[in-house]
Short mmCIF file of C-alpha atoms and ligand atoms in Angstrom, two decimals:
data_model
loop_
_atom_site.label_atom_id
_atom_site.label_comp_id
_atom_site.label_asym_id
_atom_site.label_seq_id
_atom_site.Cartn_x
_atom_site.Cartn_y
_atom_site.Cartn_z
CA MET A 24 -228.84 7.62 10.90
CA GLU A 25 -229.81 11.26 11.37
CA ARG A 26 -232.19 13.54 9.55
CA LEU A 27 -230.43 15.65 6.96
CA GLN A 28 -231.68 18.99 8.33
CA LYS A 29 -230.43 18.05 11.80
CA VAL A 30 -226.98 17.14 10.49
CA ILE A 31 -226.72 20.48 8.67
CA ALA A 32 -227.88 22.44 11.73
CA GLN A 33 -225.55 20.54 14.04
CA SER A 34 -222.58 21.41 11.87
CA GLY A 35 -223.20 25.03 12.82
CA TYR A 36 -223.92 26.00 9.20
CA CYS A 37 -227.40 27.38 9.99
CA SER A 38 -230.57 26.74 11.99
CA ARG A 39 -232.68 23.63 11.41
CA ARG A 40 -235.45 25.71 9.85
CA LYS A 41 -233.01 27.33 7.42
CA ALA A 42 -231.59 23.86 6.63
CA GLU A 43 -235.09 22.70 5.71
CA GLU A 44 -235.44 25.64 3.37
CA LEU A 45 -232.08 24.89 1.75
CA ILE A 46 -233.12 21.27 1.21
CA THR A 47 -236.46 22.13 -0.40
CA ASP A 48 -234.75 24.84 -2.50
CA GLY A 49 -232.48 22.16 -3.98
CA LYS A 50 -229.26 23.51 -2.43
CA VAL A 51 -228.28 20.27 -0.67
CA PHE A 52 -226.46 17.28 -2.20
CA VAL A 53 -225.79 13.92 -0.57
CA ASN A 54 -223.00 11.92 -2.22
CA GLY A 55 -223.40 14.13 -5.28
CA GLN A 56 -227.17 13.64 -5.61
CA LYS A 57 -229.56 16.52 -5.09
CA VAL A 58 -231.92 15.84 -2.17
CA THR A 59 -235.14 17.83 -1.76
CA GLU A 60 -236.99 15.39 0.51
CA LEU A 61 -237.12 16.62 4.14
CA GLY A 62 -237.37 13.16 5.70
CA THR A 63 -234.07 11.97 4.19
CA LYS A 64 -231.69 10.33 6.68
CA VAL A 65 -227.93 10.18 6.36
CA THR A 66 -225.10 8.34 8.10
CA ASN A 67 -221.63 9.52 9.13
CA LYS A 68 -220.22 8.15 5.88
CA ASP A 69 -222.46 10.22 3.61
CA ILE A 70 -220.91 13.35 2.15
CA VAL A 71 -223.26 16.30 2.55
CA ARG A 72 -222.72 19.47 0.53
CA VAL A 73 -224.69 22.68 1.03
CA ASN A 74 -224.26 25.58 -1.38
CA ASN A 75 -221.09 23.85 -2.62
CA LEU A 76 -219.62 23.56 0.87
CA THR A 77 -218.99 20.15 2.43
CA ILE A 78 -220.52 19.89 5.90
CA THR A 79 -218.18 18.47 8.49
CA ARG A 80 -219.56 16.74 11.51
CA GLU A 81 -217.41 17.48 14.50
CA GLU A 82 -217.89 16.29 18.03
CA HIS A 83 -219.63 19.09 19.93
CA VAL A 84 -217.66 21.13 22.45
CA TYR A 85 -218.96 23.67 24.95
CA TYR A 86 -216.65 26.13 26.70
CA VAL A 87 -217.01 28.97 29.19
CA LEU A 88 -214.60 31.81 28.55
CA TYR A 89 -213.90 34.60 31.05
CA LYS A 90 -213.75 37.17 28.27
CA PRO A 91 -211.35 40.03 28.99
CA GLU A 92 -211.97 43.55 27.73
CA GLY A 93 -210.19 44.28 24.44
CA TYR A 94 -211.45 41.27 22.46
CA VAL A 95 -214.24 41.18 19.89
CA SER A 96 -216.86 38.42 20.23
CA THR A 97 -216.64 37.42 16.58
CA THR A 98 -214.47 34.91 14.80
CA SER A 99 -212.72 37.57 12.69
CA ASP A 100 -212.42 41.34 12.80
CA GLU A 101 -212.13 43.73 9.87
CA PHE A 102 -209.98 46.10 11.97
CA GLY A 103 -207.53 43.37 12.97
CA ARG A 104 -208.48 43.48 16.65
CA LYS A 105 -207.97 40.43 18.84
CA THR A 106 -210.91 38.02 18.76
CA ILE A 107 -212.11 35.63 21.43
CA LEU A 108 -210.85 32.77 19.22
CA ASP A 109 -207.32 33.82 20.19
CA LEU A 110 -208.21 32.47 23.67
CA VAL A 111 -209.80 29.15 22.65
CA PRO A 112 -207.54 26.08 22.56
CA THR A 113 -209.24 24.10 19.78
CA GLU A 114 -208.98 23.55 16.05
CA LYS A 115 -212.74 22.99 15.90
CA ARG A 116 -214.94 25.56 14.15
CA VAL A 117 -216.29 27.18 17.30
CA TYR A 118 -217.95 30.56 17.74
CA PRO A 119 -219.45 32.58 20.59
CA VAL A 120 -223.04 32.12 21.74
CA GLY A 121 -224.32 35.70 21.54
CA ARG A 122 -222.03 38.65 22.07
CA LEU A 123 -220.29 40.71 24.71
CA ASP A 124 -219.08 44.16 23.67
CA TYR A 125 -215.38 44.81 22.99
CA ASP A 126 -215.05 46.62 26.32
CA THR A 127 -217.24 44.18 28.32
CA SER A 128 -215.75 41.28 30.28
CA GLY A 129 -217.24 38.12 31.76
CA VAL A 130 -219.04 34.86 31.01
CA LEU A 131 -219.14 33.97 27.32
CA LEU A 132 -220.12 30.54 26.02
CA ILE A 133 -218.27 29.15 23.02
CA THR A 134 -219.43 26.14 21.01
CA ASN A 135 -219.62 24.46 17.62
CA ASP A 136 -223.19 23.25 18.28
CA GLY A 137 -225.41 25.39 16.07
CA GLU A 138 -228.62 24.10 17.57
CA PHE A 139 -227.52 24.86 21.13
CA SER A 140 -226.43 28.32 20.03
CA ASN A 141 -229.78 28.98 18.35
CA LEU A 142 -231.63 27.79 21.44
CA MET A 143 -229.61 30.04 23.75
CA THR A 144 -229.96 33.15 21.61
CA SER A 145 -233.64 32.68 20.82
CA PRO A 146 -235.83 35.49 22.23
CA LYS A 147 -237.88 32.79 23.98
CA HIS A 148 -234.92 31.67 26.04
CA LYS A 149 -235.28 32.80 29.65
CA VAL A 150 -231.82 32.30 31.08
CA GLU A 151 -230.82 34.91 33.68
CA LYS A 152 -227.90 37.15 32.81
CA GLU A 153 -226.30 38.92 35.74
CA TYR A 154 -224.07 41.95 35.18
CA GLN A 155 -221.97 44.11 37.47
CA VAL A 156 -222.15 47.68 36.27
CA LYS A 157 -220.07 50.73 37.10
CA MET A 158 -221.68 53.95 35.94
CA LYS A 159 -221.30 57.70 36.01
CA GLY A 160 -223.30 59.53 38.68
CA LEU A 161 -225.27 58.36 41.68
CA LEU A 162 -228.06 55.96 40.73
CA ARG A 163 -231.16 57.07 42.65
CA ARG A 164 -233.75 54.58 43.94
CA GLU A 165 -236.38 56.02 41.61
CA GLU A 166 -234.09 55.50 38.60
CA SER A 167 -233.47 51.87 39.61
CA LYS A 168 -237.22 51.34 39.81
CA ILE A 169 -237.78 52.84 36.34
CA ILE A 170 -235.23 50.40 34.86
CA ALA A 171 -236.60 47.46 36.89
CA ARG A 172 -240.16 48.05 35.67
CA GLY A 173 -239.05 48.11 32.02
CA ILE A 174 -237.79 51.10 30.07
CA VAL A 175 -238.02 52.15 26.45
CA ILE A 176 -234.65 52.01 24.70
CA GLU A 177 -234.94 53.15 21.12
CA HIS A 178 -238.15 51.44 19.94
CA TYR A 179 -238.14 48.59 22.41
CA LYS A 180 -239.53 48.27 25.95
CA THR A 181 -237.32 46.08 28.10
CA LYS A 182 -238.87 43.35 30.26
CA PRO A 183 -239.04 43.73 34.04
CA CYS A 184 -235.70 42.97 35.65
CA SER A 185 -234.00 43.35 39.02
CA ILE A 186 -231.36 45.74 40.27
CA LYS A 187 -229.56 45.23 43.59
CA ASP A 188 -226.39 45.96 45.55
CA VAL A 189 -226.26 49.64 44.60
CA VAL A 190 -223.13 51.26 46.07
CA TYR A 191 -222.15 54.92 45.75
CA ASN A 192 -218.67 56.31 45.44
CA THR A 193 -219.17 59.98 46.28
CA ASP A 194 -215.44 60.74 45.81
CA ASN A 195 -215.66 60.35 42.04
CA GLU A 196 -219.47 60.49 41.62
CA THR A 197 -219.90 56.94 40.34
CA SER A 198 -222.12 54.02 41.34
CA THR A 199 -221.89 50.28 41.04
CA ALA A 200 -224.90 47.96 40.83
CA THR A 201 -225.91 44.45 39.89
CA ILE A 202 -228.60 43.97 37.25
CA ILE A 203 -230.27 40.68 36.29
CA ILE A 204 -232.01 40.53 32.91
CA ARG A 205 -233.47 37.70 30.85
CA GLU A 206 -232.98 39.27 27.45
CA GLY A 207 -230.02 40.15 25.30
CA LYS A 208 -230.68 43.04 22.95
CA TYR A 209 -227.72 44.82 21.38
CA HIS A 210 -225.94 47.01 23.99
CA GLN A 211 -228.97 46.46 26.23
CA VAL A 212 -227.49 47.09 29.67
CA LYS A 213 -225.56 50.16 28.55
CA LYS A 214 -228.67 51.60 26.90
CA MET A 215 -230.84 50.96 29.97
CA PHE A 216 -228.56 52.96 32.29
CA GLU A 217 -227.84 55.58 29.65
CA ALA A 218 -231.62 56.11 29.35
CA VAL A 219 -231.79 57.28 32.98
CA GLY A 220 -228.72 59.49 32.63
CA HIS A 221 -225.95 57.14 33.80
CA PRO A 222 -223.45 56.21 31.08
CA VAL A 223 -221.83 52.84 31.81
CA LEU A 224 -218.11 53.00 32.54
CA LYS A 225 -217.46 49.31 33.09
CA LEU A 226 -219.53 46.18 32.47
CA LYS A 227 -218.95 42.58 33.48
CA ARG A 228 -221.27 39.58 33.02
CA VAL A 229 -220.78 37.54 36.16
CA ARG A 230 -223.41 34.85 35.61
CA LEU A 231 -225.41 33.12 32.89
CA GLY A 232 -227.98 30.73 34.41
CA ILE A 233 -225.89 28.73 36.88
CA VAL A 234 -222.66 29.37 34.99
CA THR A 235 -220.38 31.72 36.94
CA LEU A 236 -216.76 32.87 36.82
CA ASP A 237 -215.93 31.18 40.14
CA GLY A 238 -212.27 30.17 40.26
CA MET A 239 -211.53 31.76 36.88
CA ARG A 240 -209.29 34.67 35.96
CA LYS A 241 -209.68 36.94 32.93
CA GLY A 242 -208.76 35.04 29.77
CA ASP A 243 -209.31 31.61 31.40
CA ILE A 244 -211.37 29.05 29.54
CA ARG A 245 -212.91 25.81 30.81
CA LEU A 246 -215.29 23.14 29.56
CA LEU A 247 -218.93 23.59 30.51
CA LYS A 248 -219.91 20.98 33.11
CA PRO A 249 -222.60 18.47 32.05
CA TYR A 250 -225.08 19.77 34.66
CA GLU A 251 -224.50 23.35 33.49
CA LEU A 252 -225.22 22.33 29.90
CA LYS A 253 -228.32 20.45 31.03
CA GLN A 254 -229.69 23.46 32.93
CA LEU A 255 -229.09 25.83 30.03
CA ARG A 256 -230.85 23.46 27.65
CA GLU A 257 -233.80 23.02 30.03
CA LEU A 258 -234.24 26.77 30.39
CA GLY A 259 -234.27 27.05 26.62
CA ASN A 260 -236.99 24.46 26.25
CA SER A 261 -239.18 25.61 29.15
N1 URA B 193 -225.25 44.76 27.49
C1 URA B 193 -224.38 45.62 26.95
O1 URA B 193 -224.66 46.81 26.84
N2 URA B 193 -223.19 45.16 26.55
C2 URA B 193 -222.79 43.88 26.66
O2 URA B 193 -221.67 43.51 26.28
C3 URA B 193 -223.72 42.98 27.24
C4 URA B 193 -224.94 43.45 27.64
#
């Protein structure tokens, strides 16, 4: 027996809080009966419908994809571009946890566990995200410090972060660097370097918590290991 709001959230339909709202708003039916009571429990045999859609309870899966450039991190694309689902070997209704840009490569988690996805993308979640960045121009020490202290991008001040392994290529006036952030605002890394005058030419997420790309090639996908899942969950709840 599971609480109705948990079953709805676990199906990936929405967050638990939203599920509670849908229940109290009278949008949820169990075996054809409207249920507005939040404490209601259901079994695997009960048929749950939300907004006229039957909720299916699938076993949860958790993958790590080495996303190549040239794929969108959504489950469909209005311009017909390739999506990351083209690389996922499952019939389950999975989706990416957060986003990487079309031209960004690297670690991307894929799941059908709505609660895990909400936990990972919550602003309170403090998992480290490590990126390798190639940018235009030579990144000066002072510019690194400005980014590391926190910089205003549009109307938002980024949290302190770290920048290391800065290497210059004076032949073509570019730099490479590693940046570790604990946030995930839209286009955040690109905007941070752009703000100090260094447009990003190439971006790769090499690590998320303890999840790395070790032993993987672009386009490879593997199951998340139980200890990796445990660490990501713990970071989310800390
Ligand atoms: N920051 C970006 O700018 N793009 C990404 O894809 C990820 C982080």
